JSON list of C-alpha atoms in Angstrom, two decimals:
[
{"chain": "A", "resi": 1, "resn": "MET", "atom": "CA", "xyz": [5.64, -25.65, -4.27]},
{"chain": "A", "resi": 2, "resn": "ILE", "atom": "CA", "xyz": [6.91, -22.28, -4.78]},
{"chain": "A", "resi": 3, "resn": "TYR", "atom": "CA", "xyz": [4.61, -18.72, -4.61]},
{"chain": "A", "resi": 4, "resn": "GLY", "atom": "CA", "xyz": [5.54, -15.63, -5.91]},
{"chain": "A", "resi": 5, "resn": "TYR", "atom": "CA", "xyz": [3.72, -12.87, -3.69]},
{"chain": "A", "resi": 6, "resn": "ILE", "atom": "CA", "xyz": [3.61, -9.28, -5.23]},
{"chain": "A", "resi": 7, "resn": "ARG", "atom": "CA", "xyz": [1.42, -6.17, -3.38]},
{"chain": "A", "resi": 8, "resn": "VAL", "atom": "CA", "xyz": [1.55, -2.48, -4.15]},
{"chain": "A", "resi": 9, "resn": "ASN", "atom": "CA", "xyz": [-0.27, 0.00, -2.68]},
{"chain": "A", "resi": 10, "resn": "THR", "atom": "CA", "xyz": [-1.55, 2.23, -5.38]},
{"chain": "A", "resi": 11, "resn": "ASP", "atom": "CA", "xyz": [-2.15, 2.33, -9.14]},
{"chain": "A", "resi": 12, "resn": "LYS", "atom": "CA", "xyz": [0.57, 4.57, -9.59]},
{"chain": "A", "resi": 13, "resn": "GLN", "atom": "CA", "xyz": [2.99, 1.89, -8.40]},
{"chain": "A", "resi": 14, "resn": "THR", "atom": "CA", "xyz": [3.62, -1.16, -10.86]},
{"chain": "A", "resi": 15, "resn": "ILE", "atom": "CA", "xyz": [4.30, -4.85, -9.62]},
{"chain": "A", "resi": 16, "resn": "GLU", "atom": "CA", "xyz": [6.56, -5.30, -12.75]},
{"chain": "A", "resi": 17, "resn": "ASN", "atom": "CA", "xyz": [9.59, -4.10, -10.29]},
{"chain": "A", "resi": 18, "resn": "GLN", "atom": "CA", "xyz": [8.65, -6.83, -7.61]},
{"chain": "A", "resi": 19, "resn": "ARG", "atom": "CA", "xyz": [7.96, -9.48, -10.32]},
{"chain": "A", "resi": 20, "resn": "TYR", "atom": "CA", "xyz": [11.17, -9.05, -11.53]},
{"chain": "A", "resi": 21, "resn": "GLU", "atom": "CA", "xyz": [13.31, -9.17, -8.75]},
{"chain": "A", "resi": 22, "resn": "ILE", "atom": "CA", "xyz": [11.78, -12.51, -7.87]},
{"chain": "A", "resi": 23, "resn": "SER", "atom": "CA", "xyz": [12.16, -13.57, -11.37]},
{"chain": "A", "resi": 24, "resn": "LYS", "atom": "CA", "xyz": [16.16, -12.68, -10.91]},
{"chain": "A", "resi": 25, "resn": "PHE", "atom": "CA", "xyz": [16.10, -14.08, -7.50]},
{"chain": "A", "resi": 26, "resn": "CYS", "atom": "CA", "xyz": [14.83, -17.25, -9.03]},
{"chain": "A", "resi": 27, "resn": "LYS", "atom": "CA", "xyz": [17.12, -17.52, -11.94]},
{"chain": "A", "resi": 28, "resn": "SER", "atom": "CA", "xyz": [19.98, -17.30, -9.61]},
{"chain": "A", "resi": 29, "resn": "GLU", "atom": "CA", "xyz": [18.72, -20.00, -7.22]},
{"chain": "A", "resi": 30, "resn": "LYS", "atom": "CA", "xyz": [17.86, -22.26, -10.45]},
{"chain": "A", "resi": 31, "resn": "ILE", "atom": "CA", "xyz": [14.27, -22.42, -8.95]},
{"chain": "A", "resi": 32, "resn": "LYS", "atom": "CA", "xyz": [11.10, -21.59, -10.85]},
{"chain": "A", "resi": 33, "resn": "ILE", "atom": "CA", "xyz": [7.74, -19.96, -9.06]},
{"chain": "A", "resi": 34, "resn": "THR", "atom": "CA", "xyz": [4.57, -22.31, -9.37]},
{"chain": "A", "resi": 35, "resn": "LYS", "atom": "CA", "xyz": [2.06, -19.68, -9.28]},
{"chain": "A", "resi": 36, "resn": "TRP", "atom": "CA", "xyz": [2.42, -15.87, -8.67]},
{"chain": "A", "resi": 37, "resn": "ILE", "atom": "CA", "xyz": [-0.26, -14.07, -6.57]},
{"chain": "A", "resi": 38, "resn": "GLU", "atom": "CA", "xyz": [-0.49, -9.77, -7.72]},
{"chain": "A", "resi": 39, "resn": "LYS", "atom": "CA", "xyz": [-2.47, -7.56, -5.64]},
{"chain": "A", "resi": 40, "resn": "LYS", "atom": "CA", "xyz": [-3.03, -3.80, -5.91]},
{"chain": "A", "resi": 41, "resn": "ILE", "atom": "CA", "xyz": [-4.31, -2.92, -2.19]},
{"chain": "A", "resi": 42, "resn": "SER", "atom": "CA", "xyz": [-3.09, -1.49, 0.38]},
{"chain": "A", "resi": 43, "resn": "GLY", "atom": "CA", "xyz": [-0.86, -3.42, 3.31]},
{"chain": "A", "resi": 44, "resn": "THR", "atom": "CA", "xyz": [-3.42, -1.95, 6.40]},
{"chain": "A", "resi": 45, "resn": "LYS", "atom": "CA", "xyz": [-5.99, -4.45, 4.98]},
{"chain": "A", "resi": 46, "resn": "ALA", "atom": "CA", "xyz": [-6.69, -7.76, 6.33]},
{"chain": "A", "resi": 47, "resn": "PRO", "atom": "CA", "xyz": [-4.86, -10.46, 4.71]},
{"chain": "A", "resi": 48, "resn": "GLU", "atom": "CA", "xyz": [-8.25, -12.04, 4.13]},
{"chain": "A", "resi": 49, "resn": "LYS", "atom": "CA", "xyz": [-9.38, -9.14, 2.53]},
{"chain": "A", "resi": 50, "resn": "ARG", "atom": "CA", "xyz": [-6.34, -9.22, 0.30]},
{"chain": "A", "resi": 51, "resn": "GLN", "atom": "CA", "xyz": [-4.93, -12.07, -2.21]},
{"chain": "A", "resi": 52, "resn": "LEU", "atom": "CA", "xyz": [-2.57, -12.79, 0.46]},
{"chain": "A", "resi": 53, "resn": "GLY", "atom": "CA", "xyz": [-5.44, -13.94, 2.60]},
{"chain": "A", "resi": 54, "resn": "ASN", "atom": "CA", "xyz": [-6.10, -16.87, -0.22]},
{"chain": "A", "resi": 55, "resn": "LEU", "atom": "CA", "xyz": [-2.62, -17.57, -0.41]},
{"chain": "A", "resi": 56, "resn": "LEU", "atom": "CA", "xyz": [-2.32, -18.33, 2.91]},
{"chain": "A", "resi": 57, "resn": "LYS", "atom": "CA", "xyz": [-5.10, -21.08, 2.78]},
{"chain": "A", "resi": 58, "resn": "LEU", "atom": "CA", "xyz": [-3.64, -22.27, -0.10]},
{"chain": "A", "resi": 59, "resn": "VAL", "atom": "CA", "xyz": [-0.16, -23.15, 0.98]},
{"chain": "A", "resi": 60, "resn": "SER", "atom": "CA", "xyz": [0.98, -26.05, 2.80]},
{"chain": "A", "resi": 61, "resn": "GLU", "atom": "CA", "xyz": [4.09, -27.30, 4.91]},
{"chain": "A", "resi": 62, "resn": "GLY", "atom": "CA", "xyz": [6.97, -27.43, 2.97]},
{"chain": "A", "resi": 63, "resn": "ASP", "atom": "CA", "xyz": [5.55, -24.13, 0.42]},
{"chain": "A", "resi": 64, "resn": "ILE", "atom": "CA", "xyz": [7.69, -21.24, 0.20]},
{"chain": "A", "resi": 65, "resn": "ILE", "atom": "CA", "xyz": [6.69, -17.96, -0.13]},
{"chain": "A", "resi": 66, "resn": "ILE", "atom": "CA", "xyz": [9.15, -15.48, -1.93]},
{"chain": "A", "resi": 67, "resn": "CYS", "atom": "CA", "xyz": [8.29, -11.80, -1.80]},
{"chain": "A", "resi": 68, "resn": "SER", "atom": "CA", "xyz": [10.66, -8.66, -2.22]},
{"chain": "A", "resi": 69, "resn": "GLU", "atom": "CA", "xyz": [10.58, -7.86, 1.23]},
{"chain": "A", "resi": 70, "resn": "LEU", "atom": "CA", "xyz": [8.72, -8.23, 4.66]},
{"chain": "A", "resi": 71, "resn": "SER", "atom": "CA", "xyz": [6.85, -4.80, 4.44]},
{"chain": "A", "resi": 72, "resn": "ARG", "atom": "CA", "xyz": [4.78, -6.79, 1.42]},
{"chain": "A", "resi": 73, "resn": "LEU", "atom": "CA", "xyz": [3.01, -8.51, 4.20]},
{"chain": "A", "resi": 74, "resn": "GLY", "atom": "CA", "xyz": [1.53, -6.30, 5.80]},
{"chain": "A", "resi": 75, "resn": "ARG", "atom": "CA", "xyz": [2.09, -2.80, 7.23]},
{"chain": "A", "resi": 76, "resn": "SER", "atom": "CA", "xyz": [2.21, -3.32, 11.31]},
{"chain": "A", "resi": 77, "resn": "PHE", "atom": "CA", "xyz": [4.49, -5.05, 13.16]},
{"chain": "A", "resi": 78, "resn": "PHE", "atom": "CA", "xyz": [1.51, -7.20, 14.80]},
{"chain": "A", "resi": 79, "resn": "MET", "atom": "CA", "xyz": [0.00, -8.45, 11.63]},
{"chain": "A", "resi": 80, "resn": "ILE", "atom": "CA", "xyz": [3.44, -9.34, 9.93]},
{"chain": "A", "resi": 81, "resn": "MET", "atom": "CA", "xyz": [4.27, -11.17, 13.17]},
{"chain": "A", "resi": 82, "resn": "SER", "atom": "CA", "xyz": [0.42, -12.72, 12.95]},
{"chain": "A", "resi": 83, "resn": "ILE", "atom": "CA", "xyz": [1.82, -14.06, 9.39]},
{"chain": "A", "resi": 84, "resn": "LEU", "atom": "CA", "xyz": [4.59, -15.39, 9.93]},
{"chain": "A", "resi": 85, "resn": "ALA", "atom": "CA", "xyz": [3.71, -17.00, 13.34]},
{"chain": "A", "resi": 86, "resn": "ASP", "atom": "CA", "xyz": [0.73, -18.69, 11.10]},
{"chain": "A", "resi": 87, "resn": "CYS", "atom": "CA", "xyz": [3.39, -19.57, 8.62]},
{"chain": "A", "resi": 88, "resn": "MET", "atom": "CA", "xyz": [6.23, -20.90, 10.77]},
{"chain": "A", "resi": 89, "resn": "GLU", "atom": "CA", "xyz": [3.38, -22.97, 12.63]},
{"chain": "A", "resi": 90, "resn": "ARG", "atom": "CA", "xyz": [2.39, -24.79, 9.56]},
{"chain": "A", "resi": 91, "resn": "GLY", "atom": "CA", "xyz": [5.67, -25.27, 8.66]},
{"chain": "A", "resi": 92, "resn": "ILE", "atom": "CA", "xyz": [5.46, -22.66, 5.59]},
{"chain": "A", "resi": 93, "resn": "LYS", "atom": "CA", "xyz": [8.81, -20.83, 4.72]},
{"chain": "A", "resi": 94, "resn": "ILE", "atom": "CA", "xyz": [8.81, -17.05, 3.43]},
{"chain": "A", "resi": 95, "resn": "TRP", "atom": "CA", "xyz": [11.74, -15.72, 1.72]},
{"chain": "A", "resi": 96, "resn": "THR", "atom": "CA", "xyz": [12.66, -11.73, 1.09]},
{"chain": "A", "resi": 97, "resn": "ILE", "atom": "CA", "xyz": [14.51, -10.69, -1.77]},
{"chain": "A", "resi": 98, "resn": "LYS", "atom": "CA", "xyz": [16.12, -7.68, -0.76]},
{"chain": "A", "resi": 99, "resn": "ASP", "atom": "CA", "xyz": [16.80, -8.14, 3.14]},
{"chain": "A", "resi": 100, "resn": "ASN", "atom": "CA", "xyz": [18.21, -11.81, 1.93]},
{"chain": "A", "resi": 101, "resn": "TYR", "atom": "CA", "xyz": [15.97, -13.71, 4.41]},
{"chain": "A", "resi": 102, "resn": "ARG", "atom": "CA", "xyz": [15.26, -17.27, 4.64]},
{"chain": "A", "resi": 103, "resn": "LEU", "atom": "CA", "xyz": [12.49, -17.77, 7.66]},
{"chain": "A", "resi": 104, "resn": "GLY", "atom": "CA", "xyz": [11.03, -20.83, 8.36]},
{"chain": "A", "resi": 105, "resn": "ASP", "atom": "CA", "xyz": [10.32, -22.65, 11.74]},
{"chain": "A", "resi": 106, "resn": "ASP", "atom": "CA", "xyz": [13.47, -22.20, 13.55]},
{"chain": "A", "resi": 107, "resn": "ILE", "atom": "CA", "xyz": [14.10, -19.68, 16.45]},
{"chain": "A", "resi": 108, "resn": "GLN", "atom": "CA", "xyz": [16.62, -17.86, 14.61]},
{"chain": "A", "resi": 109, "resn": "SER", "atom": "CA", "xyz": [13.72, -16.84, 12.04]},
{"chain": "A", "resi": 110, "resn": "LYS", "atom": "CA", "xyz": [11.10, -16.17, 15.05]},
{"chain": "A", "resi": 111, "resn": "VAL", "atom": "CA", "xyz": [13.72, -13.70, 16.20]},
{"chain": "A", "resi": 112, "resn": "LEU", "atom": "CA", "xyz": [14.74, -12.01, 12.72]},
{"chain": "A", "resi": 113, "resn": "ALA", "atom": "CA", "xyz": [10.79, -11.93, 12.08]},
{"chain": "A", "resi": 114, "resn": "PHE", "atom": "CA", "xyz": [10.07, -10.09, 15.34]},
{"chain": "A", "resi": 115, "resn": "ALA", "atom": "CA", "xyz": [13.20, -7.40, 14.76]},
{"chain": "A", "resi": 116, "resn": "PHE", "atom": "CA", "xyz": [12.56, -6.49, 11.43]},
{"chain": "A", "resi": 117, "resn": "GLY", "atom": "CA", "xyz": [8.86, -6.74, 11.54]},
{"chain": "A", "resi": 118, "resn": "LEU", "atom": "CA", "xyz": [9.50, -3.92, 14.23]},
{"chain": "A", "resi": 119, "resn": "SER", "atom": "CA", "xyz": [12.12, -2.16, 12.22]},
{"chain": "A", "resi": 120, "resn": "ALA", "atom": "CA", "xyz": [9.57, -1.85, 9.48]},
{"chain": "A", "resi": 121, "resn": "GLU", "atom": "CA", "xyz": [6.85, -0.39, 11.43]},
{"chain": "A", "resi": 122, "resn": "ILE", "atom": "CA", "xyz": [9.21, 2.17, 13.11]},
{"chain": "A", "resi": 123, "resn": "GLU", "atom": "CA", "xyz": [10.37, 3.07, 9.74]},
{"chain": "A", "resi": 124, "resn": "ARG", "atom": "CA", "xyz": [6.85, 3.68, 8.35]},
{"chain": "A", "resi": 125, "resn": "ASN", "atom": "CA", "xyz": [5.61, 5.42, 11.72]},
{"chain": "A", "resi": 126, "resn": "LEU", "atom": "CA", "xyz": [8.58, 8.13, 10.86]},
{"chain": "A", "resi": 127, "resn": "ILE", "atom": "CA", "xyz": [7.77, 8.81, 7.07]},
{"chain": "A", "resi": 128, "resn": "SER", "atom": "CA", "xyz": [4.22, 9.50, 8.88]},
{"chain": "A", "resi": 129, "resn": "GLN", "atom": "CA", "xyz": [5.44, 11.70, 11.25]},
{"chain": "A", "resi": 130, "resn": "ARG", "atom": "CA", "xyz": [8.00, 13.45, 8.76]},
{"chain": "A", "resi": 131, "resn": "THR", "atom": "CA", "xyz": [4.93, 14.03, 6.03]},
{"chain": "A", "resi": 132, "resn": "LYS", "atom": "CA", "xyz": [2.61, 15.11, 8.84]},
{"chain": "A", "resi": 133, "resn": "GLU", "atom": "CA", "xyz": [5.40, 17.70, 9.88]},
{"chain": "A", "resi": 134, "resn": "ALA", "atom": "CA", "xyz": [5.67, 19.21, 6.56]},
{"chain": "A", "resi": 135, "resn": "LEU", "atom": "CA", "xyz": [2.14, 19.44, 5.97]},
{"chain": "A", "resi": 136, "resn": "ALA", "atom": "CA", "xyz": [1.94, 21.60, 8.85]},
{"chain": "A", "resi": 137, "resn": "ARG", "atom": "CA", "xyz": [5.13, 23.48, 8.15]},
{"chain": "A", "resi": 138, "resn": "CYS", "atom": "CA", "xyz": [3.16, 24.11, 4.27]},
{"chain": "A", "resi": 139, "resn": "LYS", "atom": "CA", "xyz": [-0.10, 25.10, 6.31]},
{"chain": "A", "resi": 140, "resn": "ALA", "atom": "CA", "xyz": [1.81, 27.43, 8.62]},
{"chain": "A", "resi": 141, "resn": "ASP", "atom": "CA", "xyz": [3.51, 29.11, 5.40]},
{"chain": "A", "resi": 142, "resn": "GLY", "atom": "CA", "xyz": [-0.28, 30.10, 4.03]},
{"chain": "A", "resi": 143, "resn": "LYS", "atom": "CA", "xyz": [-0.10, 27.22, 1.35]},
{"chain": "A", "resi": 144, "resn": "VAL", "atom": "CA", "xyz": [-3.66, 26.06, 0.89]},
{"chain": "A", "resi": 145, "resn": "LEU", "atom": "CA", "xyz": [-3.77, 22.32, 1.02]},
{"chain": "A", "resi": 146, "resn": "GLY", "atom": "CA", "xyz": [-5.99, 19.44, 0.11]},
{"chain": "A", "resi": 147, "resn": "ARG", "atom": "CA", "xyz": [-8.20, 19.25, -3.39]},
{"chain": "A", "resi": 148, "resn": "ARG", "atom": "CA", "xyz": [-9.44, 22.03, -5.20]},
{"chain": "A", "resi": 149, "resn": "PRO", "atom": "CA", "xyz": [-13.10, 22.76, -5.15]},
{"chain": "A", "resi": 150, "resn": "GLY", "atom": "CA", "xyz": [-14.40, 21.05, -7.74]},
{"chain": "A", "resi": 151, "resn": "VAL", "atom": "CA", "xyz": [-17.48, 19.42, -9.43]},
{"chain": "A", "resi": 152, "resn": "ARG", "atom": "CA", "xyz": [-18.78, 18.38, -6.02]},
{"chain": "A", "resi": 153, "resn": "SER", "atom": "CA", "xyz": [-18.90, 21.83, -5.18]},
{"chain": "A", "resi": 154, "resn": "MET", "atom": "CA", "xyz": [-20.68, 23.09, -8.44]},
{"chain": "A", "resi": 155, "resn": "LEU", "atom": "CA", "xyz": [-23.12, 20.46, -7.96]},
{"chain": "A", "resi": 156, "resn": "SER", "atom": "CA", "xyz": [-23.95, 21.51, -4.78]},
{"chain": "A", "resi": 157, "resn": "LEU", "atom": "CA", "xyz": [-24.84, 24.69, -5.75]},
{"chain": "A", "resi": 158, "resn": "LEU", "atom": "CA", "xyz": [-27.28, 23.57, -8.50]},
{"chain": "A", "resi": 159, "resn": "GLY", "atom": "CA", "xyz": [-29.92, 23.45, -5.80]},
{"chain": "A", "resi": 160, "resn": "MET", "atom": "CA", "xyz": [-29.35, 27.15, -5.55]},
{"chain": "A", "resi": 161, "resn": "ASN", "atom": "CA", "xyz": [-30.23, 27.80, -9.41]},
{"chain": "A", "resi": 162, "resn": "GLY", "atom": "CA", "xyz": [-33.18, 29.58, -8.48]},
{"chain": "A", "resi": 163, "resn": "LYS", "atom": "CA", "xyz": [-31.24, 32.04, -6.11]},
{"chain": "A", "resi": 164, "resn": "LEU", "atom": "CA", "xyz": [-27.98, 32.51, -8.62]},
{"chain": "A", "resi": 165, "resn": "GLY", "atom": "CA", "xyz": [-30.42, 33.82, -11.20]},
{"chain": "A", "resi": 166, "resn": "GLY", "atom": "CA", "xyz": [-30.37, 31.03, -13.62]},
{"chain": "A", "resi": 167, "resn": "CYS", "atom": "CA", "xyz": [-26.56, 31.06, -13.68]},
{"chain": "A", "resi": 168, "resn": "PHE", "atom": "CA", "xyz": [-26.40, 27.61, -14.98]},
{"chain": "A", "resi": 169, "resn": "GLU", "atom": "CA", "xyz": [-28.88, 27.89, -17.85]},
{"chain": "A", "resi": 170, "resn": "ARG", "atom": "CA", "xyz": [-26.90, 30.55, -19.37]},
{"chain": "A", "resi": 171, "resn": "GLU", "atom": "CA", "xyz": [-24.12, 28.69, -18.70]},
{"chain": "A", "resi": 172, "resn": "LYS", "atom": "CA", "xyz": [-21.97, 31.38, -17.13]},
{"chain": "A", "resi": 173, "resn": "THR", "atom": "CA", "xyz": [-18.29, 30.83, -16.69]},
{"chain": "A", "resi": 174, "resn": "ARG", "atom": "CA", "xyz": [-17.16, 29.54, -13.22]},
{"chain": "A", "resi": 175, "resn": "LEU", "atom": "CA", "xyz": [-15.23, 33.26, -12.90]},
{"chain": "A", "resi": 176, "resn": "LYS", "atom": "CA", "xyz": [-18.56, 34.94, -13.33]},
{"chain": "A", "resi": 177, "resn": "LEU", "atom": "CA", "xyz": [-20.55, 32.45, -11.15]},
{"chain": "A", "resi": 178, "resn": "VAL", "atom": "CA", "xyz": [-18.18, 33.46, -8.24]},
{"chain": "A", "resi": 179, "resn": "GLY", "atom": "CA", "xyz": [-18.36, 36.86, -8.79]},
{"chain": "A", "resi": 180, "resn": "THR", "atom": "CA", "xyz": [-22.05, 36.49, -8.95]},
{"chain": "A", "resi": 181, "resn": "LEU", "atom": "CA", "xyz": [-21.87, 34.50, -5.41]},
{"chain": "A", "resi": 182, "resn": "GLU", "atom": "CA", "xyz": [-19.51, 37.19, -4.02]},
{"chain": "A", "resi": 183, "resn": "TYR", "atom": "CA", "xyz": [-16.86, 34.64, -3.03]},
{"chain": "A", "resi": 184, "resn": "THR", "atom": "CA", "xyz": [-14.71, 35.56, -0.10]},
{"chain": "A", "resi": 185, "resn": "GLY", "atom": "CA", "xyz": [-12.06, 33.07, -0.77]},
{"chain": "A", "resi": 186, "resn": "ARG", "atom": "CA", "xyz": [-13.14, 31.36, 2.26]},
{"chain": "A", "resi": 187, "resn": "ARG", "atom": "CA", "xyz": [-13.73, 27.31, 2.02]}
]
């Protein structure tokens, strides 16, 4: 059987791009996906907590899992290597579209899987490091980071309604309420 595996991290991403890439590849190779496995979940979650865990239980020797790239299998080098080692040991092939890899149980596949899993983790770490540096620079420039105080902070004030002179019953605007509290600008 041939499985198409698609995973995106958030609701802001769509599965359609990966589905299109895999479908286009299959058409050019004249093969047909037997079953699609799709999930919107972080790759940091263990495979058992994702659809990938169910897929790994389902596949057997000779089956092929096609995904857009190795990083769709997991976020860390060790997670990807664990999944690939399990598949290689059981005679399951992993094909990636963007990287154009055909990973099976031969030594070349094992070396490639190691190298690419490691490079994917290094790339993610670099992206994370650049993001943290940019946030630190913004914070140093005086930019307030994070979510604005919202409903949660208003709800915490509800318990203080007596002290606030009934502001909530009179439906004071937020600005007037802040003035009543003598807001200092600190969180």
